[in-house]
Amino acid sequence: MDRDGTLTDEVGYVNHPSRLRLLPRSGAAVRRLNQAGIAVVVVTNQAGIARGYFSPEVLAAVNATLVSQLKDEGAHLDGVYVCPHHPTEGEAPYRLVCDCRKPKPGLLLRAASDLGLDLGRSTLVGDKGSDLVTARAVGARSVLVLTGYGLGEWEYRRAHFDVQPDHVARDLLDAVEWALARRSLA
Ligand SMILES: [Mg+2]
Ligand SMILES: [Zn+2]
């Protein structure tokens, strides 16, 4: 799953742990996957690092806050994968045409390799059309949530999506319920 706008509130660049807030039903969504024995992996573009808006240390503190807030709700992540790059902004080493900035699939491929995931049986949940492209690139299903940028993306931009979602969900918990139902049908 994507982080900003999907798991947490979309507030622009999260340059301090105090700006990170779980969306209301995110804890329940992750807990549901934990209980079902399904790996939960966050894949997030954080070009604020390349742009110099915040340091890798701040990003680590923000993601530690995410883990801690989820723990308070009895939920845990199996992995957090970050692209800190931007192709044209900032300075080396983060100014880079990388293979991991979504919609490129590098973060998903790395997670699959580290955790032994079958991406063809996985579902990517995100709040942007570009997240759907990332899913398609690895043969995963995709769900667009209407949180974050999702409602605007779906109402105003869907005719321009390169990839249409397999499902549109109100939020992450609804996306998880859909994915779990699909899984038991398969
Ligand atoms: Mg997002
Ligand atoms: Zn990258």
Coordinates of C-alpha atoms and ligand atoms in Angstrom, one line a residue:
M1 CA 0.0 0.0 0.0
D2 CA 0.9 3.6 -0.5
R3 CA 1.5 5.7 2.6
D4 CA 0.3 9.4 2.2
G5 CA -3.4 9.6 1.4
T6 CA -3.9 5.9 1.7
L7 CA -2.7 4.8 5.1
T8 CA -2.2 8.3 6.5
D9 CA -3.7 11.7 6.0
E10 CA -2.4 13.5 2.9
V11 CA -1.0 16.7 4.2
G12 CA 1.8 17.4 1.7
Y13 CA 5.4 16.8 2.7
V14 CA 5.6 15.1 6.0
N15 CA 8.7 16.9 7.3
H16 CA 8.0 16.3 11.0
P17 CA 6.6 13.3 12.9
S18 CA 3.9 15.5 14.3
R19 CA 2.4 15.8 10.8
L20 CA 1.8 12.1 10.5
R21 CA -1.7 10.9 11.2
L22 CA -3.3 7.5 10.5
L23 CA -6.6 7.7 8.7
P24 CA -9.5 6.7 10.9
R25 CA -9.8 3.0 9.9
S26 CA -6.2 2.3 8.9
G27 CA -5.3 0.5 12.1
A28 CA -8.2 -1.8 11.7
A29 CA -7.3 -2.4 8.0
V30 CA -3.7 -3.4 8.8
R31 CA -4.8 -5.5 11.8
R32 CA -7.2 -7.4 9.6
L33 CA -4.4 -8.3 7.2
N34 CA -2.1 -9.2 10.1
Q35 CA -4.8 -11.6 11.4
A36 CA -5.3 -13.1 7.9
G37 CA -1.5 -13.8 7.8
I38 CA -1.0 -11.5 4.8
A39 CA 2.2 -9.4 4.4
V40 CA 1.6 -5.7 4.7
V41 CA 4.1 -3.5 2.9
V42 CA 4.2 0.2 2.5
V43 CA 5.7 1.6 -0.8
T44 CA 6.1 5.4 -0.8
N45 CA 7.7 8.1 -2.9
Q46 CA 9.4 10.7 -0.7
A47 CA 11.0 13.1 -3.1
G48 CA 11.1 15.6 -0.2
I49 CA 14.4 14.1 0.5
A50 CA 15.8 14.8 -3.0
R51 CA 14.3 18.3 -2.8
G52 CA 16.1 18.9 0.5
Y53 CA 12.8 19.5 2.4
F54 CA 13.7 16.9 5.0
S55 CA 16.5 14.5 5.8
P56 CA 16.6 10.7 5.7
E57 CA 16.8 10.9 9.5
V58 CA 13.5 12.8 9.7
L59 CA 11.9 10.3 7.3
A60 CA 13.1 7.5 9.5
A61 CA 11.5 9.3 12.5
V62 CA 8.3 9.8 10.6
N63 CA 8.1 6.1 9.6
A64 CA 8.9 5.1 13.2
T65 CA 5.9 7.2 14.3
L66 CA 3.8 5.4 11.8
V67 CA 4.9 2.0 13.2
S68 CA 4.3 3.2 16.7
Q69 CA 0.8 4.6 15.9
L70 CA -0.1 1.3 14.3
K71 CA 1.3 -0.7 17.2
D72 CA -1.0 1.3 19.5
E73 CA -3.8 -0.2 17.4
G74 CA -2.5 -3.7 17.6
A75 CA -1.2 -3.6 13.9
H76 CA 2.2 -4.1 12.3
L77 CA 3.8 -3.6 9.0
D78 CA 6.0 -6.3 7.4
G79 CA 8.0 -3.7 5.5
V80 CA 8.4 0.0 4.5
Y81 CA 10.0 0.8 1.2
V82 CA 10.8 4.3 0.2
C83 CA 12.0 6.1 -2.9
P84 CA 13.9 9.2 -1.8
H85 CA 14.8 10.2 -5.4
H86 CA 13.7 12.8 -7.9
P87 CA 14.8 12.7 -11.6
T88 CA 15.4 16.4 -12.0
E89 CA 15.3 18.2 -8.6
G90 CA 17.9 18.5 -5.8
E91 CA 21.4 17.1 -5.6
A92 CA 23.3 13.9 -5.7
P93 CA 22.9 11.2 -4.5
Y94 CA 19.1 11.7 -4.5
R95 CA 18.8 13.5 -7.8
L96 CA 18.6 10.4 -9.9
V97 CA 16.6 8.7 -12.6
C98 CA 16.0 5.6 -10.4
D99 CA 14.1 2.4 -10.9
C100 CA 12.1 2.8 -7.7
R101 CA 10.1 6.0 -8.0
K102 CA 6.5 5.0 -8.5
P103 CA 5.0 4.3 -11.1
K104 CA 8.2 2.4 -11.7
P105 CA 8.0 -1.0 -9.9
G106 CA 11.4 -1.1 -8.1
L107 CA 10.0 -0.8 -4.6
L108 CA 7.5 -3.6 -5.2
L109 CA 10.3 -5.8 -6.7
R110 CA 12.6 -5.2 -3.8
A111 CA 9.8 -6.0 -1.3
A112 CA 8.9 -9.2 -3.2
S113 CA 12.5 -10.3 -3.2
D114 CA 13.1 -9.5 0.5
L115 CA 9.9 -11.0 1.8
G116 CA 9.2 -13.8 -0.8
L117 CA 6.0 -12.2 -2.0
D118 CA 4.1 -13.4 -5.2
L119 CA 3.2 -10.0 -6.8
G120 CA 0.8 -11.7 -9.2
R121 CA -1.3 -12.6 -6.1
S122 CA -0.8 -9.3 -4.4
T123 CA -3.0 -6.2 -4.3
L124 CA -1.7 -2.6 -4.4
V125 CA -3.8 0.1 -2.7
G126 CA -3.2 3.7 -3.5
D127 CA -4.9 7.1 -3.9
K128 CA -3.4 8.1 -7.3
G129 CA -3.8 6.9 -10.8
S130 CA 0.0 6.5 -10.9
D131 CA -0.2 3.9 -8.1
L132 CA -2.4 1.8 -10.4
V133 CA 0.3 1.9 -13.1
T134 CA 2.8 0.5 -10.5
A135 CA 0.5 -2.4 -9.8
R136 CA 0.0 -3.2 -13.5
A137 CA 3.7 -3.2 -14.1
V138 CA 4.1 -6.2 -11.8
G139 CA 0.9 -8.0 -12.5
A140 CA -0.7 -7.1 -9.2
R141 CA -4.3 -6.1 -8.7
S142 CA -5.0 -2.5 -7.9
V143 CA -7.5 -0.6 -5.7
L144 CA -8.0 3.1 -5.7
V145 CA -9.1 4.5 -2.4
L146 CA -11.1 7.7 -2.2
T147 CA -9.1 9.1 0.7
G148 CA -6.2 11.5 0.1
Y149 CA -6.1 12.5 -3.6
G150 CA -8.4 9.6 -4.5
L151 CA -11.7 11.3 -4.7
G152 CA -10.4 14.0 -7.0
E153 CA -8.4 11.5 -9.0
W154 CA -11.5 9.3 -9.5
E155 CA -14.0 12.1 -10.2
Y156 CA -12.0 14.4 -12.4
R157 CA -9.0 12.4 -13.8
R158 CA -10.1 8.8 -14.3
A159 CA -10.6 9.3 -18.1
H160 CA -6.9 10.1 -18.2
F161 CA -5.8 7.1 -16.2
D162 CA -3.3 4.8 -18.0
V163 CA -4.6 1.9 -15.9
Q164 CA -8.1 1.6 -14.5
P165 CA -8.4 0.2 -11.0
D166 CA -9.7 -3.3 -10.4
H167 CA -11.8 -1.8 -7.6
V168 CA -12.6 1.6 -6.1
A169 CA -12.9 1.6 -2.3
R170 CA -14.0 4.2 0.2
D171 CA -10.9 3.8 2.3
L172 CA -8.1 1.3 3.1
L173 CA -10.4 -0.9 5.3
D174 CA -12.9 -1.3 2.4
A175 CA -10.0 -2.0 0.1
V176 CA -8.7 -4.7 2.4
E177 CA -12.1 -6.3 2.8
W178 CA -12.4 -6.4 -1.0
A179 CA -9.0 -8.0 -1.4
L180 CA -9.7 -10.6 1.3
A181 CA -13.0 -11.5 -0.3
R182 CA -11.3 -11.9 -3.8
R183 CA -8.7 -14.1 -2.2
S184 CA -11.2 -16.5 -0.7
L185 CA -12.9 -16.7 -4.1
A186 CA -9.7 -17.5 -5.9
Ligands
MG1 MG -0.6 8.8 -1.9
ZN2 ZN 13.9 5.9 -6.4

